[in-house]
mmCIF file of C-alpha atoms and ligand atoms in Angstrom:
data_model
loop_
_atom_site.group_PDB
_atom_site.id
_atom_site.type_symbol
_atom_site.label_atom_id
_atom_site.label_comp_id
_atom_site.label_asym_id
_atom_site.label_seq_id
_atom_site.Cartn_x
_atom_site.Cartn_y
_atom_site.Cartn_z
ATOM 1 C CA MET P 1 -152.276 17.194 172.312
ATOM 2 C CA ILE P 2 -153.106 20.167 174.381
ATOM 3 C CA THR P 3 -156.917 20.877 174.332
ATOM 4 C CA ALA P 4 -158.679 23.860 175.413
ATOM 5 C CA ASN P 5 -160.034 22.051 178.329
ATOM 6 C CA GLU P 6 -156.569 21.238 179.848
ATOM 7 C CA PRO P 7 -157.071 20.569 183.446
ATOM 8 C CA SER P 8 -155.566 23.591 185.141
ATOM 9 C CA THR P 9 -152.731 23.027 187.599
ATOM 10 C CA GLN P 10 -152.605 26.744 187.825
ATOM 11 C CA ARG P 11 -154.982 27.918 190.480
ATOM 12 C CA LYS P 12 -156.527 31.341 190.890
ATOM 13 C CA PRO P 13 -154.102 33.597 192.771
ATOM 14 C CA LEU P 14 -154.834 33.974 196.315
ATOM 15 C CA PRO P 15 -155.727 37.454 197.699
ATOM 16 C CA ASP P 16 -152.876 39.149 199.497
ATOM 17 C CA TRP P 17 -153.257 38.016 203.105
ATOM 18 C CA ARG P 18 -151.857 41.115 204.663
ATOM 19 C CA GLN P 19 -154.479 43.217 202.883
ATOM 20 C CA SER P 20 -157.182 40.870 203.977
ATOM 21 C CA LEU P 21 -155.915 41.214 207.524
ATOM 22 C CA ARG P 22 -155.969 44.951 207.201
ATOM 23 C CA ASP P 23 -159.553 44.842 205.752
ATOM 24 C CA ALA P 24 -160.943 42.813 208.838
ATOM 25 C CA VAL P 25 -164.142 44.227 210.213
ATOM 26 C CA THR P 26 -163.579 46.005 213.402
ATOM 27 C CA ASP P 27 -166.820 48.033 213.822
ATOM 28 C CA PRO P 28 -169.607 45.765 215.336
ATOM 29 C CA GLY P 29 -172.189 47.900 213.585
ATOM 30 C CA GLU P 30 -170.756 47.124 210.175
ATOM 31 C CA LEU P 31 -170.525 43.478 211.176
ATOM 32 C CA LEU P 32 -174.179 43.423 211.930
ATOM 33 C CA ALA P 33 -175.088 45.345 208.759
ATOM 34 C CA LEU P 34 -173.138 42.845 206.625
ATOM 35 C CA VAL P 35 -175.019 39.820 208.072
ATOM 36 C CA GLY P 36 -178.471 41.581 207.687
ATOM 37 C CA LEU P 37 -179.029 42.159 211.362
ATOM 38 C CA PRO P 38 -178.665 45.859 211.766
ATOM 39 C CA GLN P 39 -181.514 45.946 214.403
ATOM 40 C CA LEU P 40 -179.226 44.067 216.823
ATOM 41 C CA ALA P 41 -176.922 47.076 217.068
ATOM 42 C CA ALA P 42 -179.069 48.409 219.931
ATOM 43 C CA ARG P 43 -178.234 45.364 221.928
ATOM 44 C CA LEU P 44 -174.327 45.711 221.700
ATOM 45 C CA PRO P 45 -172.472 46.386 225.027
ATOM 46 C CA ALA P 46 -171.611 50.087 225.191
ATOM 47 C CA ALA P 47 -167.958 49.154 225.749
ATOM 48 C CA ASP P 48 -166.074 46.421 224.161
ATOM 49 C CA ALA P 49 -164.727 45.247 227.498
ATOM 50 C CA GLY P 50 -161.167 45.928 226.235
ATOM 51 C CA PHE P 51 -161.320 43.466 223.571
ATOM 52 C CA ALA P 52 -162.144 44.801 220.271
ATOM 53 C CA VAL P 53 -164.227 43.315 217.392
ATOM 54 C CA LYS P 54 -162.122 41.979 214.673
ATOM 55 C CA VAL P 55 -163.329 39.574 212.049
ATOM 56 C CA PRO P 56 -161.949 38.919 208.386
ATOM 57 C CA ARG P 57 -164.475 39.481 205.720
ATOM 58 C CA GLY P 58 -164.056 35.954 204.279
ATOM 59 C CA PHE P 59 -165.259 34.524 207.601
ATOM 60 C CA ILE P 60 -168.167 36.810 207.691
ATOM 61 C CA ALA P 61 -169.234 35.623 204.152
ATOM 62 C CA ARG P 62 -169.645 32.136 205.681
ATOM 63 C CA MET P 63 -172.243 33.382 208.212
ATOM 64 C CA ARG P 64 -175.960 32.980 207.489
ATOM 65 C CA CYS P 65 -177.597 36.175 206.616
ATOM 66 C CA GLY P 66 -180.427 37.323 209.018
ATOM 67 C CA ASP P 67 -179.745 34.656 211.632
ATOM 68 C CA PRO P 68 -178.947 36.108 215.011
ATOM 69 C CA HIS P 69 -178.066 32.610 216.217
ATOM 70 C CA ASP P 70 -175.474 31.955 213.494
ATOM 71 C CA PRO P 71 -172.726 29.824 215.085
ATOM 72 C CA LEU P 72 -169.982 31.897 213.432
ATOM 73 C CA LEU P 73 -171.521 35.238 214.334
ATOM 74 C CA LEU P 74 -171.818 34.188 218.003
ATOM 75 C CA GLN P 75 -168.168 33.614 218.250
ATOM 76 C CA VAL P 76 -167.173 37.081 217.290
ATOM 77 C CA LEU P 77 -170.073 39.398 218.333
ATOM 78 C CA PRO P 78 -169.897 41.160 221.718
ATOM 79 C CA GLN P 79 -172.740 40.352 224.074
ATOM 80 C CA LEU P 80 -174.137 42.086 227.018
ATOM 81 C CA ALA P 81 -173.469 38.928 228.951
ATOM 82 C CA GLU P 82 -169.734 39.572 228.730
ATOM 83 C CA LEU P 83 -170.154 42.177 231.423
ATOM 84 C CA ASP P 84 -171.609 39.619 233.892
ATOM 85 C CA GLU P 85 -169.339 38.809 236.718
ATOM 86 C CA ALA P 86 -169.443 35.077 237.391
ATOM 87 C CA PRO P 87 -167.639 33.323 240.307
ATOM 88 C CA GLY P 88 -164.572 31.536 239.322
ATOM 89 C CA PHE P 89 -163.950 33.306 236.031
ATOM 90 C CA THR P 90 -160.777 35.184 236.228
ATOM 91 C CA ASP P 91 -158.173 36.869 234.198
ATOM 92 C CA ASP P 92 -155.471 34.170 234.103
ATOM 93 C CA ALA P 93 -157.559 31.145 234.197
ATOM 94 C CA VAL P 94 -154.975 28.663 232.946
ATOM 95 C CA GLY P 95 -151.963 29.939 235.166
ATOM 96 C CA ASP P 96 -150.011 31.064 232.113
ATOM 97 C CA LEU P 97 -148.440 33.879 233.965
ATOM 98 C CA ASP P 98 -146.663 31.515 236.337
ATOM 99 C CA ALA P 99 -145.219 29.442 233.510
ATOM 100 C CA VAL P 100 -143.235 32.005 231.582
ATOM 101 C CA ALA P 101 -139.737 30.691 231.335
ATOM 102 C CA ALA P 102 -138.111 33.369 229.130
ATOM 103 C CA HIS P 103 -139.679 36.147 227.088
ATOM 104 C CA GLY P 104 -142.819 34.599 225.595
ATOM 105 C CA MET P 105 -141.824 31.000 226.300
ATOM 106 C CA LEU P 106 -144.159 28.744 228.306
ATOM 107 C CA HIS P 107 -142.670 25.451 229.381
ATOM 108 C CA LYS P 108 -145.410 23.742 231.275
ATOM 109 C CA TYR P 109 -145.245 20.208 229.633
ATOM 110 C CA GLU P 110 -142.426 17.916 229.307
ATOM 111 C CA GLY P 111 -140.487 17.990 225.901
ATOM 112 C CA ARG P 112 -142.663 20.773 224.580
ATOM 113 C CA ALA P 113 -142.087 24.532 224.694
ATOM 114 C CA LEU P 114 -144.727 26.823 223.607
ATOM 115 C CA LEU P 115 -143.751 30.221 222.197
ATOM 116 C CA ILE P 116 -146.095 33.158 222.503
ATOM 117 C CA ALA P 117 -145.018 34.265 219.026
ATOM 118 C CA ALA P 118 -147.419 36.948 218.408
ATOM 119 C CA GLY P 119 -149.652 39.290 220.367
ATOM 120 C CA SER P 120 -152.545 39.584 217.997
ATOM 121 C CA CYS P 121 -154.769 37.326 215.846
ATOM 122 C CA ALA P 122 -156.761 37.631 212.624
ATOM 123 C CA VAL P 123 -159.994 37.350 214.521
ATOM 124 C CA ASN P 124 -160.983 38.295 218.142
ATOM 125 C CA CYS P 125 -162.946 35.251 219.494
ATOM 126 C CA ARG P 126 -165.124 36.429 222.302
ATOM 127 C CA TYR P 127 -164.465 33.275 224.353
ATOM 128 C CA CYS P 128 -160.810 33.546 224.321
ATOM 129 C CA PHE P 129 -158.395 33.617 227.287
ATOM 130 C CA ARG P 130 -156.335 36.128 225.243
ATOM 131 C CA ARG P 131 -158.974 38.917 226.355
ATOM 132 C CA HIS P 132 -156.763 39.545 229.357
ATOM 133 C CA PHE P 133 -153.267 38.079 228.944
ATOM 134 C CA PRO P 134 -150.673 40.940 228.950
ATOM 135 C CA TYR P 135 -149.146 39.870 225.599
ATOM 136 C CA ALA P 136 -147.459 43.010 224.779
ATOM 137 C CA GLU P 137 -144.771 42.298 227.318
ATOM 138 C CA GLU P 138 -144.351 38.547 226.570
ATOM 139 C CA LEU P 139 -143.561 38.182 222.955
ATOM 140 C CA ALA P 140 -141.046 35.489 221.956
ATOM 141 C CA ALA P 141 -140.658 37.135 218.548
ATOM 142 C CA ALA P 142 -139.117 40.251 220.103
ATOM 143 C CA HIS P 143 -135.518 40.847 219.754
ATOM 144 C CA ALA P 144 -135.297 38.558 216.784
ATOM 145 C CA TRP P 145 -136.397 35.618 218.974
ATOM 146 C CA ARG P 146 -132.966 35.725 220.712
ATOM 147 C CA GLU P 147 -134.083 34.835 224.182
ATOM 148 C CA ALA P 148 -136.370 31.996 223.006
ATOM 149 C CA ILE P 149 -133.744 30.621 220.737
ATOM 150 C CA ASP P 150 -131.085 30.718 223.638
ATOM 151 C CA CYS P 151 -133.563 28.941 225.908
ATOM 152 C CA LEU P 152 -134.513 26.362 223.307
ATOM 153 C CA SER P 153 -130.909 25.669 222.311
ATOM 154 C CA LYS P 154 -129.800 25.052 225.879
ATOM 155 C CA ASP P 155 -132.667 22.927 227.097
ATOM 156 C CA THR P 156 -131.965 19.554 225.341
ATOM 157 C CA SER P 157 -135.235 18.108 226.847
ATOM 158 C CA ILE P 158 -137.204 20.049 224.297
ATOM 159 C CA ARG P 159 -138.164 17.988 221.337
ATOM 160 C CA GLU P 160 -141.067 20.058 220.022
ATOM 161 C CA VAL P 161 -141.435 23.769 219.639
ATOM 162 C CA ILE P 162 -145.082 25.016 219.514
ATOM 163 C CA LEU P 163 -145.803 28.309 218.038
ATOM 164 C CA SER P 164 -148.852 29.822 219.572
ATOM 165 C CA GLY P 165 -149.998 33.164 220.500
ATOM 166 C CA GLY P 166 -151.947 35.337 219.773
ATOM 167 C CA ASP P 167 -151.699 33.669 216.315
ATOM 168 C CA PRO P 168 -148.132 32.927 215.075
ATOM 169 C CA LEU P 169 -149.343 33.147 211.499
ATOM 170 C CA VAL P 170 -149.973 36.842 211.732
ATOM 171 C CA LEU P 171 -146.091 37.107 211.594
ATOM 172 C CA SER P 172 -144.520 37.374 208.335
ATOM 173 C CA THR P 173 -142.984 34.388 206.789
ATOM 174 C CA HIS P 174 -139.630 36.257 207.194
ATOM 175 C CA LYS P 175 -140.097 36.478 210.834
ATOM 176 C CA LEU P 176 -140.945 32.804 211.119
ATOM 177 C CA THR P 177 -137.740 31.971 208.954
ATOM 178 C CA ASP P 178 -135.627 33.965 211.494
ATOM 179 C CA LEU P 179 -136.791 31.568 214.267
ATOM 180 C CA THR P 180 -136.299 28.315 212.295
ATOM 181 C CA ASP P 181 -132.848 29.637 211.089
ATOM 182 C CA GLY P 182 -132.012 30.285 214.744
ATOM 183 C CA LEU P 183 -132.912 26.716 215.755
ATOM 184 C CA HIS P 184 -130.604 25.256 213.104
ATOM 185 C CA GLY P 185 -127.953 24.006 215.684
ATOM 186 C CA ALA P 186 -130.426 22.679 218.124
ATOM 187 C CA SER P 187 -130.609 19.121 216.812
ATOM 188 C CA HIS P 188 -132.713 18.055 219.901
ATOM 189 C CA VAL P 189 -135.555 19.894 218.439
ATOM 190 C CA ILE P 190 -137.209 17.562 215.879
ATOM 191 C CA ARG P 191 -140.654 18.862 215.401
ATOM 192 C CA VAL P 192 -142.320 22.237 215.023
ATOM 193 C CA ARG P 193 -146.099 22.722 215.673
ATOM 194 C CA ILE P 194 -148.087 25.598 214.674
ATOM 195 C CA HIS P 195 -151.430 26.414 216.484
ATOM 196 C CA SER P 196 -153.337 28.821 214.234
ATOM 197 C CA ARG P 197 -156.762 29.938 213.331
ATOM 198 C CA LEU P 198 -155.569 31.637 210.178
ATOM 199 C CA PRO P 199 -155.998 28.540 207.833
ATOM 200 C CA VAL P 200 -159.677 28.759 208.790
ATOM 201 C CA VAL P 201 -160.379 32.424 209.186
ATOM 202 C CA LEU P 202 -157.836 33.747 206.643
ATOM 203 C CA PRO P 203 -156.939 30.779 204.325
ATOM 204 C CA GLU P 204 -155.079 33.023 201.852
ATOM 205 C CA ARG P 205 -152.243 33.094 204.611
ATOM 206 C CA ILE P 206 -151.234 29.648 203.423
ATOM 207 C CA ASP P 207 -149.601 31.228 200.323
ATOM 208 C CA ASP P 208 -146.634 29.971 198.221
ATOM 209 C CA ALA P 209 -144.017 31.743 200.336
ATOM 210 C CA PHE P 210 -145.332 30.176 203.505
ATOM 211 C CA CYS P 211 -145.643 26.741 202.000
ATOM 212 C CA ALA P 212 -142.166 27.020 200.698
ATOM 213 C CA TRP P 213 -140.864 27.779 204.193
ATOM 214 C CA LEU P 214 -142.781 24.971 205.683
ATOM 215 C CA SER P 215 -141.829 22.320 203.361
ATOM 216 C CA ALA P 216 -138.181 23.087 203.442
ATOM 217 C CA LEU P 217 -137.899 22.780 207.208
ATOM 218 C CA PRO P 218 -135.718 19.957 208.364
ATOM 219 C CA LEU P 219 -138.213 19.140 210.987
ATOM 220 C CA GLN P 220 -141.431 17.195 211.503
ATOM 221 C CA ARG P 221 -144.394 19.630 210.876
ATOM 222 C CA VAL P 222 -147.680 19.671 212.565
ATOM 223 C CA VAL P 223 -150.325 22.380 212.176
ATOM 224 C CA VAL P 224 -153.199 22.489 214.626
ATOM 225 C CA LEU P 225 -156.278 24.396 213.205
ATOM 226 C CA HIS P 226 -158.827 25.817 215.300
ATOM 227 C CA ALA P 227 -162.459 25.393 213.996
ATOM 228 C CA ASN P 228 -165.384 25.129 216.147
ATOM 229 C CA HIS P 229 -168.227 24.593 213.624
ATOM 230 C CA PRO P 230 -168.467 22.802 210.328
ATOM 231 C CA ASN P 231 -169.789 25.953 208.610
ATOM 232 C CA GLU P 232 -166.288 27.477 209.106
ATOM 233 C CA LEU P 233 -164.827 24.988 206.683
ATOM 234 C CA ASP P 234 -165.694 26.224 203.142
ATOM 235 C CA ALA P 235 -163.872 25.458 199.879
ATOM 236 C CA SER P 236 -161.125 28.194 200.571
ATOM 237 C CA VAL P 237 -160.343 26.372 203.839
ATOM 238 C CA GLU P 238 -160.234 23.008 202.087
ATOM 239 C CA ALA P 239 -157.796 24.350 199.550
ATOM 240 C CA ALA P 240 -155.624 25.915 202.331
ATOM 241 C CA CYS P 241 -155.567 22.429 204.104
ATOM 242 C CA ALA P 242 -154.564 20.808 200.831
ATOM 243 C CA ARG P 243 -151.698 23.235 200.471
ATOM 244 C CA LEU P 244 -150.508 22.594 204.042
ATOM 245 C CA ARG P 245 -150.538 18.883 203.527
ATOM 246 C CA ASP P 246 -148.464 19.279 200.266
ATOM 247 C CA ALA P 247 -145.930 21.150 202.368
ATOM 248 C CA GLY P 248 -145.580 18.000 204.584
ATOM 249 C CA ALA P 249 -147.753 19.065 207.608
ATOM 250 C CA THR P 250 -149.756 16.660 209.614
ATOM 251 C CA LEU P 251 -153.084 18.513 210.289
ATOM 252 C CA LEU P 252 -155.071 18.315 213.443
ATOM 253 C CA ASN P 253 -158.033 20.559 214.899
ATOM 254 C CA GLN P 254 -158.901 21.795 218.261
ATOM 255 C CA SER P 255 -162.177 23.103 219.134
ATOM 256 C CA VAL P 256 -163.653 24.921 222.138
ATOM 257 C CA LEU P 257 -166.974 23.633 223.303
ATOM 258 C CA LEU P 258 -169.211 26.781 223.320
ATOM 259 C CA ARG P 259 -172.870 26.975 224.374
ATOM 260 C CA GLY P 260 -175.205 28.128 221.609
ATOM 261 C CA VAL P 261 -172.353 27.484 218.953
ATOM 262 C CA ASN P 262 -171.381 23.842 218.875
ATOM 263 C CA ASP P 263 -172.895 22.280 221.993
ATOM 264 C CA ASP P 264 -174.964 19.805 219.968
ATOM 265 C CA ALA P 265 -174.099 16.344 218.733
ATOM 266 C CA ASP P 266 -175.091 17.008 215.148
ATOM 267 C CA ALA P 267 -172.987 19.927 214.816
ATOM 268 C CA LEU P 268 -169.939 18.233 216.351
ATOM 269 C CA THR P 269 -170.458 15.129 214.107
ATOM 270 C CA ARG P 270 -170.546 17.211 211.076
ATOM 271 C CA LEU P 271 -167.518 19.084 212.069
ATOM 272 C CA SER P 272 -165.583 15.887 212.594
ATOM 273 C CA GLU P 273 -166.864 14.507 209.155
ATOM 274 C CA ARG P 274 -166.052 17.814 207.470
ATOM 275 C CA LEU P 275 -162.555 18.133 208.968
ATOM 276 C CA PHE P 276 -161.693 14.612 207.784
ATOM 277 C CA ALA P 277 -162.901 15.561 204.318
ATOM 278 C CA CYS P 278 -160.329 18.479 204.626
ATOM 279 C CA GLY P 279 -157.650 15.965 205.617
ATOM 280 C CA VAL P 280 -157.671 17.161 209.375
ATOM 281 C CA LEU P 281 -158.158 14.896 212.388
ATOM 282 C CA PRO P 282 -159.924 16.143 215.365
ATOM 283 C CA TYR P 283 -157.580 16.430 218.286
ATOM 284 C CA TYR P 284 -159.022 18.332 221.369
ATOM 285 C CA LEU P 285 -162.294 19.544 222.291
ATOM 286 C CA HIS P 286 -161.658 21.934 225.038
ATOM 287 C CA GLN P 287 -163.767 22.841 227.904
ATOM 288 C CA LEU P 288 -163.888 26.638 228.056
ATOM 289 C CA ASP P 289 -161.001 28.200 230.061
ATOM 290 C CA ARG P 290 -162.796 30.168 232.853
ATOM 291 C CA VAL P 291 -161.948 33.585 231.724
ATOM 292 C CA ARG P 292 -163.817 36.656 233.014
ATOM 293 C CA GLY P 293 -166.346 37.656 230.485
ATOM 294 C CA THR P 294 -167.032 34.278 228.856
ATOM 295 C CA SER P 295 -169.326 32.555 231.364
ATOM 296 C CA HIS P 296 -172.312 32.755 228.929
ATOM 297 C CA PHE P 297 -170.384 30.198 226.677
ATOM 298 C CA GLU P 298 -169.849 27.596 229.377
ATOM 299 C CA VAL P 299 -171.086 24.001 228.924
ATOM 300 C CA ALA P 300 -171.426 21.930 232.156
ATOM 301 C CA ASP P 301 -169.003 18.977 232.264
ATOM 302 C CA ALA P 302 -171.721 16.325 232.530
ATOM 303 C CA ARG P 303 -173.333 17.583 229.307
ATOM 304 C CA ALA P 304 -169.988 17.799 227.605
ATOM 305 C CA ARG P 305 -169.277 14.156 228.441
ATOM 306 C CA GLY P 306 -172.724 13.305 227.120
ATOM 307 C CA LEU P 307 -172.018 14.935 223.783
ATOM 308 C CA VAL P 308 -168.777 13.223 223.420
ATOM 309 C CA ASP P 309 -170.563 9.953 224.258
ATOM 310 C CA SER P 310 -172.878 10.642 221.381
ATOM 311 C CA LEU P 311 -169.962 11.205 219.039
ATOM 312 C CA ARG P 312 -168.404 7.928 220.037
ATOM 313 C CA ALA P 313 -171.556 6.116 219.273
ATOM 314 C CA ARG P 314 -171.912 7.798 215.749
ATOM 315 C CA LEU P 315 -168.297 8.196 214.486
ATOM 316 C CA PRO P 316 -165.131 6.085 214.044
ATOM 317 C CA GLY P 317 -162.975 6.442 217.033
ATOM 318 C CA TYR P 318 -160.447 8.452 215.079
ATOM 319 C CA LEU P 319 -163.073 11.227 214.572
ATOM 320 C CA VAL P 320 -163.869 11.674 218.150
ATOM 321 C CA PRO P 321 -161.896 14.465 219.716
ATOM 322 C CA ARG P 322 -160.478 14.187 223.197
ATOM 323 C CA LEU P 323 -162.478 16.216 225.661
ATOM 324 C CA VAL P 324 -160.078 18.016 227.917
ATOM 325 C CA ARG P 325 -159.647 20.985 230.235
ATOM 326 C CA GLU P 326 -156.593 22.912 230.991
ATOM 327 C CA LEU P 327 -155.725 23.241 234.761
ATOM 328 C CA PRO P 328 -153.199 25.578 236.334
ATOM 329 C CA GLY P 329 -150.175 23.531 237.444
ATOM 330 C CA ALA P 330 -151.236 20.177 235.782
ATOM 331 C CA ASN P 331 -148.554 18.321 233.838
ATOM 332 C CA ALA P 332 -150.859 17.709 230.821
ATOM 333 C CA LYS P 333 -154.249 18.705 229.557
ATOM 334 C CA ARG P 334 -156.698 16.930 231.824
ATOM 335 C CA PRO P 335 -159.227 14.421 230.258
ATOM 336 C CA ILE P 336 -162.713 14.989 231.487
HETATM 337 C C1 LIG W 1 -151.592 23.092 225.366
HETATM 338 C C2 LIG W 1 -150.154 23.251 225.739
HETATM 339 C C3 LIG W 1 -149.195 22.471 225.129
HETATM 340 C C4 LIG W 1 -149.453 21.226 224.074
HETATM 341 O O1 LIG W 1 -150.076 20.302 224.770
HETATM 342 P P1 LIG W 1 -150.391 18.941 224.014
HETATM 343 O O2 LIG W 1 -151.264 18.071 224.874
HETATM 344 O O3 LIG W 1 -149.177 18.364 223.552
HETATM 345 O O4 LIG W 1 -151.289 19.402 222.795
HETATM 346 C C5 LIG W 1 -147.837 22.679 225.392
HETATM 347 N N1 LIG W 1 -147.521 23.759 226.276
HETATM 348 C C6 LIG W 1 -148.462 24.552 226.823
HETATM 349 C C7 LIG W 1 -148.074 25.695 227.606
HETATM 350 C C8 LIG W 1 -149.865 24.354 226.509
HETATM 351 O O5 LIG W 1 -150.704 25.161 227.007
HETATM 352 S S1 LIG W 2 -155.992 33.040 220.403
HETATM 353 FE FE1 LIG W 2 -157.227 31.782 219.007
HETATM 354 S S2 LIG W 2 -159.146 31.712 220.101
HETATM 355 FE FE2 LIG W 2 -158.033 33.356 220.925
HETATM 356 S S3 LIG W 2 -158.679 35.305 219.750
HETATM 357 FE FE3 LIG W 2 -156.810 34.383 218.872
HETATM 358 S S4 LIG W 2 -157.573 33.107 217.161
HETATM 359 FE FE4 LIG W 2 -159.341 33.518 218.739
#
């Protein structure tokens, strides 16, 4: 008998992700007003240093109102310190410009090719290397992925295609389908990996059409999320993770260690616990790429090692992320 309390398998429809993307806050003054800190507007840098503010409203809703040290706010709010020149902080800190094999394809590591699929993101993270990368010229999705598909099809050493960016999930599902259709004959490619911050900052992106595409792929599927702090992972993110897992994806997370945001053992412990509750395993904890304008986020290696030692003492081994740094020219991410 069907009762009035029938457990609902039908969930509330998701907001349209393209609309949410268009609605992102781009005015730092509005961002500060929304989190109850209008007085901080006077302390914003006059210029955005060429890297505009961009934050989805759903992400802002997870910030603590009235807290200038909120770990989510600090990731997206421009600071005067971005204008500091710090020695060793440059425009192409990880040597990406030397590794471009075809339009938008980076082939630095054996068996894995990384496609710079998109030039933009749903959020602009102030610590990001993307601040200075000349993406407009290097997009794999240009010309219907033609050059990338040719390259991937010819190089039979490539087992895994990594979609990165920018953020590949700002592309339409149609566009993603063009790529995976194009790879149909390349039987040496057995795995697709997506690196994206959208499941966290814009979880409605993981909609039915996307999940249908993902689950139908004749490939192993890995989605690497990017969350830096447990407060980022609310119920909407947890639900997006469940949809990704239902579509057959293995879920991992990478974080960047950021001074003032997540450089404390409690926050990192809670992040790992919260990720696991969402069905996600911690993968990498990155030392910051030394990109101009980000030195105020840097955590010294000795302190970073100490933090990971505390995690190891507190958590099961599978919840301790690998602390790594990317070095130009290296054949893998370098453990610290
Ligand atoms: C980080 C990265 C990869 C992936 O490295 P994993 O250690 O397999 O996660 C592949 N290609 C490039 C260019 C990268 O920067
Ligand atoms: S590439 Fe990742 S870290 Fe950089 S701005 Fe985009 S979402 Fe943020």
